[in-house]
PDB file of C-alpha atoms in Angstrom:
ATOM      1  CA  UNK A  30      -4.484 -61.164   5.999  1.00 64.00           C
ATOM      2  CA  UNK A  31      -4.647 -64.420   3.334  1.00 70.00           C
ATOM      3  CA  UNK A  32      -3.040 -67.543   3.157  1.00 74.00           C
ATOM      4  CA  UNK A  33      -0.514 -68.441   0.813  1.00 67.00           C
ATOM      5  CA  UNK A  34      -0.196 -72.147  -0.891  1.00 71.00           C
ATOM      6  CA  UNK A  35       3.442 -73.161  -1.850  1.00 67.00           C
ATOM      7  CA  UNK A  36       3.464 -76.154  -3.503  1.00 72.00           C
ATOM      8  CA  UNK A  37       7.031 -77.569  -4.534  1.00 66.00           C
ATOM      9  CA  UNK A  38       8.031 -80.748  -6.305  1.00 68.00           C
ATOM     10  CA  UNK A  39      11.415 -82.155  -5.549  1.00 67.00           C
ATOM     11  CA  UNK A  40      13.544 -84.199  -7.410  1.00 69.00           C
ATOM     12  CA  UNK A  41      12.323 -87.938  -6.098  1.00 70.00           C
ATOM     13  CA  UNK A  42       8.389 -86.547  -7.617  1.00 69.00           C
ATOM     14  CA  UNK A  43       7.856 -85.769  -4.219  1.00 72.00           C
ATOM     15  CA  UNK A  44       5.267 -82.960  -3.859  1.00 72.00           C
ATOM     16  CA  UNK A  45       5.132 -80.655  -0.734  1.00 71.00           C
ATOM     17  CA  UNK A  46       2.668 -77.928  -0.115  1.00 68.00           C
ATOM     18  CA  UNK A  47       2.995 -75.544   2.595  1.00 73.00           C
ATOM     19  CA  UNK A  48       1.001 -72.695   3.923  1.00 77.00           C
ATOM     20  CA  UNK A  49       1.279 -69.706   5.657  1.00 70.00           C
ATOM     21  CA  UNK A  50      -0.254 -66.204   6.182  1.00 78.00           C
ATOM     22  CA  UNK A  51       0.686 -62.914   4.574  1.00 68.00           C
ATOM     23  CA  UNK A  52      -0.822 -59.841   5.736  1.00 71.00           C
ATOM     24  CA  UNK A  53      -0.910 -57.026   2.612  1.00 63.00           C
ATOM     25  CA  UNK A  54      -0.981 -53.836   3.973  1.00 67.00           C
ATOM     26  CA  UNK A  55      -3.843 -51.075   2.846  1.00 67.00           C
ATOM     27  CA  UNK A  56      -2.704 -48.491   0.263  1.00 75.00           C
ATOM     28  CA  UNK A  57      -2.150 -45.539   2.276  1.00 79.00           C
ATOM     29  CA  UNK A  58      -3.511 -41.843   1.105  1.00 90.00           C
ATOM     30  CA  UNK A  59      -0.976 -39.664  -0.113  1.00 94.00           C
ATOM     31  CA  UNK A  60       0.535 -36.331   1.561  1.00 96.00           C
ATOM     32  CA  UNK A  61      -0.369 -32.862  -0.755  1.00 97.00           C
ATOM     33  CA  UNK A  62       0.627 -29.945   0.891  1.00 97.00           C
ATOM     34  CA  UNK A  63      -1.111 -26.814  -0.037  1.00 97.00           C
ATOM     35  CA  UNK A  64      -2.039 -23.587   1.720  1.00 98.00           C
ATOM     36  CA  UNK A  65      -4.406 -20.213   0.263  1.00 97.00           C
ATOM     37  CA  UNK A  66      -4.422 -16.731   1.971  1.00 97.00           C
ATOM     38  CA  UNK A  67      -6.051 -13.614   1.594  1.00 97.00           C
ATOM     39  CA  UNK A  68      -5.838 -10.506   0.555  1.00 95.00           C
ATOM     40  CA  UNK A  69      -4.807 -11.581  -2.850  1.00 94.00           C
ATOM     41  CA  UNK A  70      -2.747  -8.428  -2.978  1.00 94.00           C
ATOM     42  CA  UNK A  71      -1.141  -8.060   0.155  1.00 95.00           C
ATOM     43  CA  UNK A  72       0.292  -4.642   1.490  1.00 92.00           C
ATOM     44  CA  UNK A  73       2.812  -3.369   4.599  1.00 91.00           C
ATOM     45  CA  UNK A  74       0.720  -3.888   7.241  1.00 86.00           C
ATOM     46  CA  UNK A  75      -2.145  -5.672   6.451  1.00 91.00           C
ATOM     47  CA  UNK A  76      -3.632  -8.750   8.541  1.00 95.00           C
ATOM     48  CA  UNK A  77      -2.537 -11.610   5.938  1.00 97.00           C
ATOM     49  CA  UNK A  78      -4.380 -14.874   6.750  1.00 98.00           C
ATOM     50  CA  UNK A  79      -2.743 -18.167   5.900  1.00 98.00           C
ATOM     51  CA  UNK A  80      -4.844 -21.382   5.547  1.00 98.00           C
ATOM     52  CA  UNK A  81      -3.536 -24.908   5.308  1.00 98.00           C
ATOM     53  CA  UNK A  82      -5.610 -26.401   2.957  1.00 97.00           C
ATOM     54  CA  UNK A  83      -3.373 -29.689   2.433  1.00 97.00           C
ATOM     55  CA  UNK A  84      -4.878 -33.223   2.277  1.00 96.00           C
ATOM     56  CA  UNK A  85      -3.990 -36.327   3.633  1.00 95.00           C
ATOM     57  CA  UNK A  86      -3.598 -38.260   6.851  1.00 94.00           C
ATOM     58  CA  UNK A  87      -0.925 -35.547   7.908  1.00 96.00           C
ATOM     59  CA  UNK A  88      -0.594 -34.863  11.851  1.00 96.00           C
ATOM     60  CA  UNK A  89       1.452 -31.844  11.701  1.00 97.00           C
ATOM     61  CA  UNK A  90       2.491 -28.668   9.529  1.00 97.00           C
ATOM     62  CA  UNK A  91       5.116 -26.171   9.665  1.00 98.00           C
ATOM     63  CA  UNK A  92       5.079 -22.713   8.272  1.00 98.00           C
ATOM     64  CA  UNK A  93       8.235 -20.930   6.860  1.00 98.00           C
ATOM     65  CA  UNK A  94       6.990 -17.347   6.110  1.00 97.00           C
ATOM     66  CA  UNK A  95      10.352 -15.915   4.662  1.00 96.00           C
ATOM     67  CA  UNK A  96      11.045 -13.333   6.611  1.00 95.00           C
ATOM     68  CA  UNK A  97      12.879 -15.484   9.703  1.00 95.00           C
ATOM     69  CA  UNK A  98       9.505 -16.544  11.829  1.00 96.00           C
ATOM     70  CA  UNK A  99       7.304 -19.595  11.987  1.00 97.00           C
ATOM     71  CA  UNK A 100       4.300 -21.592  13.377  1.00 97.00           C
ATOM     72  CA  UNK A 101       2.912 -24.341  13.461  1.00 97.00           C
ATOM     73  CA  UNK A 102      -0.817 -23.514  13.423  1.00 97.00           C
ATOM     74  CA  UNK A 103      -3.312 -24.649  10.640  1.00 97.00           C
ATOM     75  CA  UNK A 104      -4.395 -20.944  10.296  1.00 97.00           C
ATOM     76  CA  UNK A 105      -1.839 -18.402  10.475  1.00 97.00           C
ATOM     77  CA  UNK A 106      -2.573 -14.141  10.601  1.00 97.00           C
ATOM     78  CA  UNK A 107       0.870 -12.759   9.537  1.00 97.00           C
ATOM     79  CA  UNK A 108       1.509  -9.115   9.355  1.00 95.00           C
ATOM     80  CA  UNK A 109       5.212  -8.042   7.364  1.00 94.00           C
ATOM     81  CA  UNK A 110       6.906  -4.968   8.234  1.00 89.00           C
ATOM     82  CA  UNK A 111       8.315  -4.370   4.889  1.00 89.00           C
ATOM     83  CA  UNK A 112       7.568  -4.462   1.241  1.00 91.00           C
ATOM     84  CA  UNK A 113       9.204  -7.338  -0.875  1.00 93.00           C
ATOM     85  CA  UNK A 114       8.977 -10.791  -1.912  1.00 96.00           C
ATOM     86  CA  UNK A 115       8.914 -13.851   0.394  1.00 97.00           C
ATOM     87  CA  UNK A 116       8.997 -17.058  -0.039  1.00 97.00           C
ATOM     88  CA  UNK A 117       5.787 -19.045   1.858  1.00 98.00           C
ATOM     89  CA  UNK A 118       7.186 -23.023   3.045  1.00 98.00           C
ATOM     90  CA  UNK A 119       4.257 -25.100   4.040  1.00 98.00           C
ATOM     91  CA  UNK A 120       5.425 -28.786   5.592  1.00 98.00           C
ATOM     92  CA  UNK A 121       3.135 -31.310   6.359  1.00 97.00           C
ATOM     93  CA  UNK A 122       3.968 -34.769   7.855  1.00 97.00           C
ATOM     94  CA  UNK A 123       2.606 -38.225   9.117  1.00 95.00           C
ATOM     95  CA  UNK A 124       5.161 -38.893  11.136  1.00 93.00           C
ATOM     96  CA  UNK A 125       6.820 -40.915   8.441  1.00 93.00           C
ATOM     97  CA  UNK A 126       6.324 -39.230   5.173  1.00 95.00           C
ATOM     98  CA  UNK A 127       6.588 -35.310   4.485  1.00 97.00           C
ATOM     99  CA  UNK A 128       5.129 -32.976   1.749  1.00 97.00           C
ATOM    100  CA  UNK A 129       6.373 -29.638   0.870  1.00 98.00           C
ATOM    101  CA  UNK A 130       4.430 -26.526  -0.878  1.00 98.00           C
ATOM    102  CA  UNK A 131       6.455 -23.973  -1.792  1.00 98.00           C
ATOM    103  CA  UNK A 132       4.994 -20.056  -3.424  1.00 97.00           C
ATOM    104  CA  UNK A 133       6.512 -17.002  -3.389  1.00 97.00           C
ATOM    105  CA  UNK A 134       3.935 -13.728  -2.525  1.00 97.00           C
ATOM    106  CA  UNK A 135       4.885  -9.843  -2.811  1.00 97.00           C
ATOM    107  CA  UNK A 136       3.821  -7.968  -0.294  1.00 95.00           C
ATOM    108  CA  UNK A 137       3.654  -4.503  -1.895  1.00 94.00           C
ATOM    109  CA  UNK A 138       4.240  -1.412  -0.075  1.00 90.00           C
ATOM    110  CA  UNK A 139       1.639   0.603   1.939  1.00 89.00           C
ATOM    111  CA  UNK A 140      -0.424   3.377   0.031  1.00 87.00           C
ATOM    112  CA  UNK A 141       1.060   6.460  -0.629  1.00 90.00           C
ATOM    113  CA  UNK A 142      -0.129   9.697   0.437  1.00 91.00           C
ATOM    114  CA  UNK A 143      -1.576  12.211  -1.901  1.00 90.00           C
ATOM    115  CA  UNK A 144      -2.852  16.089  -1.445  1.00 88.00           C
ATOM    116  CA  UNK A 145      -3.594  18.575  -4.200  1.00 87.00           C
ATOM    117  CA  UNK A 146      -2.829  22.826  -3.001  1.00 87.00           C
ATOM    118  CA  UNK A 147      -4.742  24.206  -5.690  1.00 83.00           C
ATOM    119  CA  UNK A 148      -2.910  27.451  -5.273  1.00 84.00           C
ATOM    120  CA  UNK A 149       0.808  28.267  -5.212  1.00 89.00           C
ATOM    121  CA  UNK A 150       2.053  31.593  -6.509  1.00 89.00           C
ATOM    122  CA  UNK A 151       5.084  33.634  -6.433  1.00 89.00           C
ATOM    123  CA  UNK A 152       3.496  36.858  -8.646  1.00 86.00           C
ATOM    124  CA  UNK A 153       2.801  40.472  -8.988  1.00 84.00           C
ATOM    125  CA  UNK A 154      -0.581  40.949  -8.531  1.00 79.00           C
ATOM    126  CA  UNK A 155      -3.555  44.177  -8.261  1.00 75.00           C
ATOM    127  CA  UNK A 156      -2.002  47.644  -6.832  1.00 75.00           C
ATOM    128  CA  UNK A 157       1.478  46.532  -6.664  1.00 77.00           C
ATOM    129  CA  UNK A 158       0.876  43.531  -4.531  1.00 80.00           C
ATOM    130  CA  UNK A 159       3.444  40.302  -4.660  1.00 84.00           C
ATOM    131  CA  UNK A 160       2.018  37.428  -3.941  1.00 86.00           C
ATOM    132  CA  UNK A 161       3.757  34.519  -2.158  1.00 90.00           C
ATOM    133  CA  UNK A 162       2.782  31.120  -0.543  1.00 91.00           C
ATOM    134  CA  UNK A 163       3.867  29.876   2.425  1.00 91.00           C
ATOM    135  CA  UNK A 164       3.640  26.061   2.891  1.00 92.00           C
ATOM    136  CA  UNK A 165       3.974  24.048   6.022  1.00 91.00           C
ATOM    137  CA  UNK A 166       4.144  20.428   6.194  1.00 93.00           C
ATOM    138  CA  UNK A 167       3.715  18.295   9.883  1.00 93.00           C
ATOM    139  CA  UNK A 168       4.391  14.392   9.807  1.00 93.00           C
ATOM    140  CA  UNK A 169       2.111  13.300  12.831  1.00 90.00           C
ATOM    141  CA  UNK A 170       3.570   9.250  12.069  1.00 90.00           C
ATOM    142  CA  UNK A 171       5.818   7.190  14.166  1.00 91.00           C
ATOM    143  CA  UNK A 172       8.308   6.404  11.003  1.00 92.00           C
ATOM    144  CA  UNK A 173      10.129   9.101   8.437  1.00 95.00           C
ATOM    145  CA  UNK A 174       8.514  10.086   4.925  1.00 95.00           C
ATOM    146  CA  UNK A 175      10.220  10.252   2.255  1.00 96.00           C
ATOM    147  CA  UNK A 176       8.093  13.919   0.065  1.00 97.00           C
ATOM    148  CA  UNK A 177       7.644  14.217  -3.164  1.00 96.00           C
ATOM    149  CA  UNK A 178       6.515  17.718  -4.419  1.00 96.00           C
ATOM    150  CA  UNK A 179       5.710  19.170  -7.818  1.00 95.00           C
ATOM    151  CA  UNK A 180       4.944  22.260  -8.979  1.00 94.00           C
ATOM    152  CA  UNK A 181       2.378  21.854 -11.780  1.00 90.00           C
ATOM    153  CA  UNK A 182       2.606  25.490 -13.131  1.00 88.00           C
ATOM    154  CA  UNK A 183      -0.234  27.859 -15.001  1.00 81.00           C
ATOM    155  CA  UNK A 184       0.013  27.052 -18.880  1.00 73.00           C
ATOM    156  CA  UNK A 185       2.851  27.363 -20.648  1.00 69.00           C
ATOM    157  CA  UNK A 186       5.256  26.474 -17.090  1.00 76.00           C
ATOM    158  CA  UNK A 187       7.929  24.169 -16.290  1.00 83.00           C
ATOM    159  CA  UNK A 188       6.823  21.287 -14.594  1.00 89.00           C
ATOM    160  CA  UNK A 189       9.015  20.731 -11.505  1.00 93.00           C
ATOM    161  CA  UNK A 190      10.029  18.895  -8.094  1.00 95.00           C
ATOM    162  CA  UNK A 191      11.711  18.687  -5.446  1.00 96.00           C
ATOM    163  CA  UNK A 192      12.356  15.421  -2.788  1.00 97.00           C
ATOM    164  CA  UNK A 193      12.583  16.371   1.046  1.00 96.00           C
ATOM    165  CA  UNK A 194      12.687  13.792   3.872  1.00 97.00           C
ATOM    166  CA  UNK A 195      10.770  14.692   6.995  1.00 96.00           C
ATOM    167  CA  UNK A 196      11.250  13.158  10.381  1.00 96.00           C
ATOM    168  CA  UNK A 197       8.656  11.595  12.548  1.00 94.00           C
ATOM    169  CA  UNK A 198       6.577  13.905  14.666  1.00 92.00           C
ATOM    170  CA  UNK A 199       8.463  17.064  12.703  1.00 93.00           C
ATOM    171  CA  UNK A 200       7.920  20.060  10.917  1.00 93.00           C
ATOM    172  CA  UNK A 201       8.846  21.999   7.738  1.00 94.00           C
ATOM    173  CA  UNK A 202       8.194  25.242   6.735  1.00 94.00           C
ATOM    174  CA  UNK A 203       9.148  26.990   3.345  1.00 95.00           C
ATOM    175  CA  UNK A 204       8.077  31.161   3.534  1.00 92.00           C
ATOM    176  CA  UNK A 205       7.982  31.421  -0.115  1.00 93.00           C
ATOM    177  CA  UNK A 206       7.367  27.861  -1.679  1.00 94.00           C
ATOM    178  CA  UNK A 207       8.351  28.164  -5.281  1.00 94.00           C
ATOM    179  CA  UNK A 208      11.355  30.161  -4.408  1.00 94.00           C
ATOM    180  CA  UNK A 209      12.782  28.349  -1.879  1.00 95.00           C
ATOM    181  CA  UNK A 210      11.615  24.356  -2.865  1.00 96.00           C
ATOM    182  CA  UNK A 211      11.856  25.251  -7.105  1.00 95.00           C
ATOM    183  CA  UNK A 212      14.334  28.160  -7.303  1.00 93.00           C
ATOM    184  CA  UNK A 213      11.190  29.818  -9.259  1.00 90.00           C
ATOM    185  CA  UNK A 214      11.437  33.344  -8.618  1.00 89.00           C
ATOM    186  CA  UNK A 215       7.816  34.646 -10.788  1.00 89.00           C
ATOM    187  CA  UNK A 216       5.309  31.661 -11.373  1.00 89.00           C
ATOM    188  CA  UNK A 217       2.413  30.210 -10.050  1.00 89.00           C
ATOM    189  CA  UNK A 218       0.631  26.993 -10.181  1.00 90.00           C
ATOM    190  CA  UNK A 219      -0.482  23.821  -7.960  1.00 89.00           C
ATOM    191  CA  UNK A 220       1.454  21.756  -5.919  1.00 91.00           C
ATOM    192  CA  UNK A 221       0.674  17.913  -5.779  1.00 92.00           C
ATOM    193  CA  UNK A 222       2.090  16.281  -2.528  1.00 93.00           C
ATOM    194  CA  UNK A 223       3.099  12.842  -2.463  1.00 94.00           C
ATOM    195  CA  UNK A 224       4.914  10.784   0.720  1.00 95.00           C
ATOM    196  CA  UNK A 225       5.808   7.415   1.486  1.00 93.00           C
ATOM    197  CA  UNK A 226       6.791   5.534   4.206  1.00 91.00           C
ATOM    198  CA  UNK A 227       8.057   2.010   4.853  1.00 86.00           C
ATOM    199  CA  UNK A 228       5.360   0.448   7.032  1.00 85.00           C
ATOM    200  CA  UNK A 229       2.564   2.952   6.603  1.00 86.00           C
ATOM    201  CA  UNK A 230       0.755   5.495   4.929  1.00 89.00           C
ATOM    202  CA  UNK A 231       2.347   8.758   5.906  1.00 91.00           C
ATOM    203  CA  UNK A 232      -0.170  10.955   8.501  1.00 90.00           C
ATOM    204  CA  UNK A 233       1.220  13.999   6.819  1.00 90.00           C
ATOM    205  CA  UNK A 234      -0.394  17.304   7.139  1.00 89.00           C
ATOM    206  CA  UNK A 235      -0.517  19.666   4.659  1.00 89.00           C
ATOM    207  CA  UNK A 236      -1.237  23.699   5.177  1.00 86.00           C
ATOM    208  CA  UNK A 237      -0.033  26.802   3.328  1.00 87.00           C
ATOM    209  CA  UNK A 238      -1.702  30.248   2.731  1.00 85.00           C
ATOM    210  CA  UNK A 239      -1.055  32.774  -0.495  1.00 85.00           C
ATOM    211  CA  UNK A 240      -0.299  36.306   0.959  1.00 84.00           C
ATOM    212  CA  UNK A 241       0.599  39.563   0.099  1.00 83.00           C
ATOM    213  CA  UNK A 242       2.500  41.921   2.784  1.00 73.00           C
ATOM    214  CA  UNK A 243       0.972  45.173   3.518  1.00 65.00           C
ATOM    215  CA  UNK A 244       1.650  48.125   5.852  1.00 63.00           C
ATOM    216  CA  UNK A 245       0.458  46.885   8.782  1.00 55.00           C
ATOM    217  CA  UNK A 246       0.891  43.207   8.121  1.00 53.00           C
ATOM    218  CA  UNK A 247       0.070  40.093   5.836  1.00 57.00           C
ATOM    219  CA  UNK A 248      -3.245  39.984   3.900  1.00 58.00           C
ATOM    220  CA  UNK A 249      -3.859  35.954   2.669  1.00 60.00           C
ATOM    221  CA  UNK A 250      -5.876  33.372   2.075  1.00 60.00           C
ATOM    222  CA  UNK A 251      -6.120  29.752   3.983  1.00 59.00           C
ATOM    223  CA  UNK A 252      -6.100  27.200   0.803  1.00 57.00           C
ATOM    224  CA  UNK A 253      -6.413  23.425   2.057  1.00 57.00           C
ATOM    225  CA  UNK A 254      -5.265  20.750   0.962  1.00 58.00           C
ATOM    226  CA  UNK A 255      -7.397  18.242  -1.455  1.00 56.00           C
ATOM    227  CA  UNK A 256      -6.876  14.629  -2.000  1.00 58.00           C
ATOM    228  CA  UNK A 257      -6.734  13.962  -5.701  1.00 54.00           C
ATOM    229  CA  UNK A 258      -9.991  12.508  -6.037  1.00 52.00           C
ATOM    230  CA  UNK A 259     -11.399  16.295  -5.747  1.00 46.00           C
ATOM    231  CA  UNK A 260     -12.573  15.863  -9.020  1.00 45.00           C
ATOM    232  CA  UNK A 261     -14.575  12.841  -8.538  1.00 52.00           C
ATOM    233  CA  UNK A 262     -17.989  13.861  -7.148  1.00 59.00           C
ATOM    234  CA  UNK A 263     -18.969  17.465  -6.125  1.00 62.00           C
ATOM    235  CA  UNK A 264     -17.693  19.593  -3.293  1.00 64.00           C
ATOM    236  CA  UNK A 265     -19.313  22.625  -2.342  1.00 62.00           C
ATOM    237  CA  UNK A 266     -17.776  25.836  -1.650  1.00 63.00           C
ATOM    238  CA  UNK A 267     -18.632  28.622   0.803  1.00 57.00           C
ATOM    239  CA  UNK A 268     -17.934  31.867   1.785  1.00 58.00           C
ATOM    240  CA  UNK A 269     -17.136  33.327  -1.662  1.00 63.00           C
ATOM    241  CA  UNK A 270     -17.603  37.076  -0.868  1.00 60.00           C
ATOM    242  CA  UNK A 271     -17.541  40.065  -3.742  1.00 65.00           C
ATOM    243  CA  UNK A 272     -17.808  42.974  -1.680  1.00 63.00           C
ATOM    244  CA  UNK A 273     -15.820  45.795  -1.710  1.00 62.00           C
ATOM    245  CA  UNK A 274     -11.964  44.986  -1.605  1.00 60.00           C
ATOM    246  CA  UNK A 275     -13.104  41.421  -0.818  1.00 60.00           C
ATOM    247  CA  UNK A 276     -13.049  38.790  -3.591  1.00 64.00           C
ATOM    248  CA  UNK A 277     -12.898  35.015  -4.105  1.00 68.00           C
ATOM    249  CA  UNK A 278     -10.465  32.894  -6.753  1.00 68.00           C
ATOM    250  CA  UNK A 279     -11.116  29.653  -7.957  1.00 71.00           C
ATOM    251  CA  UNK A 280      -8.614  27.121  -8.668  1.00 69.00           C
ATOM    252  CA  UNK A 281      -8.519  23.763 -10.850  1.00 71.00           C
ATOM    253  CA  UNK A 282      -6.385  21.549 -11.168  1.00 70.00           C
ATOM    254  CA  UNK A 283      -6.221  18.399 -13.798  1.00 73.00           C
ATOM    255  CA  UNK A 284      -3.908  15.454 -12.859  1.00 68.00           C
ATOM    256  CA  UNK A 285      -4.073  13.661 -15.817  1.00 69.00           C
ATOM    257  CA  UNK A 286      -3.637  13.862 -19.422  1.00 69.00           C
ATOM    258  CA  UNK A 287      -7.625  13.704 -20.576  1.00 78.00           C
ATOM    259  CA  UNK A 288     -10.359  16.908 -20.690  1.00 81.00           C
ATOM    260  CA  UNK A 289     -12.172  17.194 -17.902  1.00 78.00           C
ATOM    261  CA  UNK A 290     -15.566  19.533 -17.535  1.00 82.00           C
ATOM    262  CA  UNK A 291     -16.319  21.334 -14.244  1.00 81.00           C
ATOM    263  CA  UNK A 292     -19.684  22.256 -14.020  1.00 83.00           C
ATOM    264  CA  UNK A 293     -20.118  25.149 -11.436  1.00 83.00           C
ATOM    265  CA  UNK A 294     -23.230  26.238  -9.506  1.00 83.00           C
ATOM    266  CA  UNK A 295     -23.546  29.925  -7.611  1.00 79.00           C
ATOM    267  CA  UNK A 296     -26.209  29.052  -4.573  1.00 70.00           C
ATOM    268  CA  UNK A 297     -26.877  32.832  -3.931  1.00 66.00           C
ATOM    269  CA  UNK A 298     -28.726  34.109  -1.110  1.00 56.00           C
TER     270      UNK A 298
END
């Protein structure tokens, strides 16, 4: 608070001086909203952490997180059921004033999922044999997938695909793969497997086996599935007989468009 002087002269040359207090009020601090979070890159699913990291005598904050909910916590852990942009409203407030920070974030969708089957034929083979595969696919998930499949043939092939749609907790089946999925009658190849799914990676499971019939039933072979980073590292093989009628094939398959060298090692006996 200070004092004021007023001094006025009137008209006679009479001078008058008054006083009286005025009280100046302190500049007050301004309101900046602002807010970080982590991950950087967001996906479906993950735990997204909000922070308000706004400055200023504010006493409250609201939180507009795009997607229809709120809160009015300083730290936030948001989870968003679906892939997109939304737009992130911070509000702060004093009671009298109010700041806004506004920033749009993408939440991308979840990871896809990937498997290699090294093997796929539909071929003549040794002795008259034909060759088919049989390929089996489970979705163990609580949500449907959405399968991508392509045949990546043996040189000089047609690359192909095919889309399917497979229900939660369901199965499909396909007794002769390239046949039935690729209308390829006499080919063979690998089959990449790809699935996604809204909220979540897809817990698909993958499973097929190359046969040949014979009189008293099916001879084949069990090939697994491989996730596509097979070729990264080392994986060792075993039980690769060569007795008798009993032999073992070895697959490889490159996913991209560069050379790749595979060294191979036989650990005998």
């Amino acid at each position: 608070t200070n004092e004021v002087e007023l001094r006025a002269q009137l008209e006679s040359g009479i001078e008058t001086v008054d006083t009286f207090p005025v009280t100046v009020a302190a500049p007050r601090n301004p309101l900046v909203a602002a807010f970080s979070y982590l991950p950087e890159t967001p996906a479906v699913g993950d735990a997204v952490v909000f922070r308000n990291t706004s400055t200023g005598p504010y006493t409250s904050q609201t939180w507009h997180f795009g997607d229809g909910s709120t809160s009015t916590d300083a730290v936030v852990t948001k989870h968003f059921a679906a892939a997109g942009r939304y737009r992130i409203v911070l509000t702060i407030s004093d009671g009298e004033r109010i700041a806004t920070f506004t920033r749009d974030i993408v939440i991308a969708s979840p990871p896809p999922f990937r498997s290699v089957l090294p093997v796929a034929a539909s071929t003549s083979g040794l002795g008259g044999s034909v060759w088919e595969t049989e390929l089996v696919l489970y979705n163990g998930g609580s949500e449907s997938s959405t399968v991508h499949i392509t045949l990546l043939p043996a040189a000089g092939g047609e690359l192909r695909s095919a889309e399917l749609t497979i229900a939660p907790r369901a199965t499909l089946a396909f007794g002769n793969a390239l046949e039935e999925l690729f209308k390829v009658p006499a080919g063979a190849g690998a089959l990449l497997v790809e699935a996604q799914s809204a909220r979540s990676t897809p817990a698909l499971r993958v499973i097929s086996r190359t046969f040949t019939r014979a009189d008293g039933g099916t001879v084949n072979q069990l090939v697994p599935d491989e996730p596509p980073s097979f070729a990264e590292g080392f994986r060792f093989i075993t039980g690769i007989p060569n007795i008798g009628a009993f032999r073992t094939n070895l697959g490889f398959v490159n996913l991209d468009g560069t050379a790749r060298s595979v060294q191979l090692t036989l650990l005998d006996e």
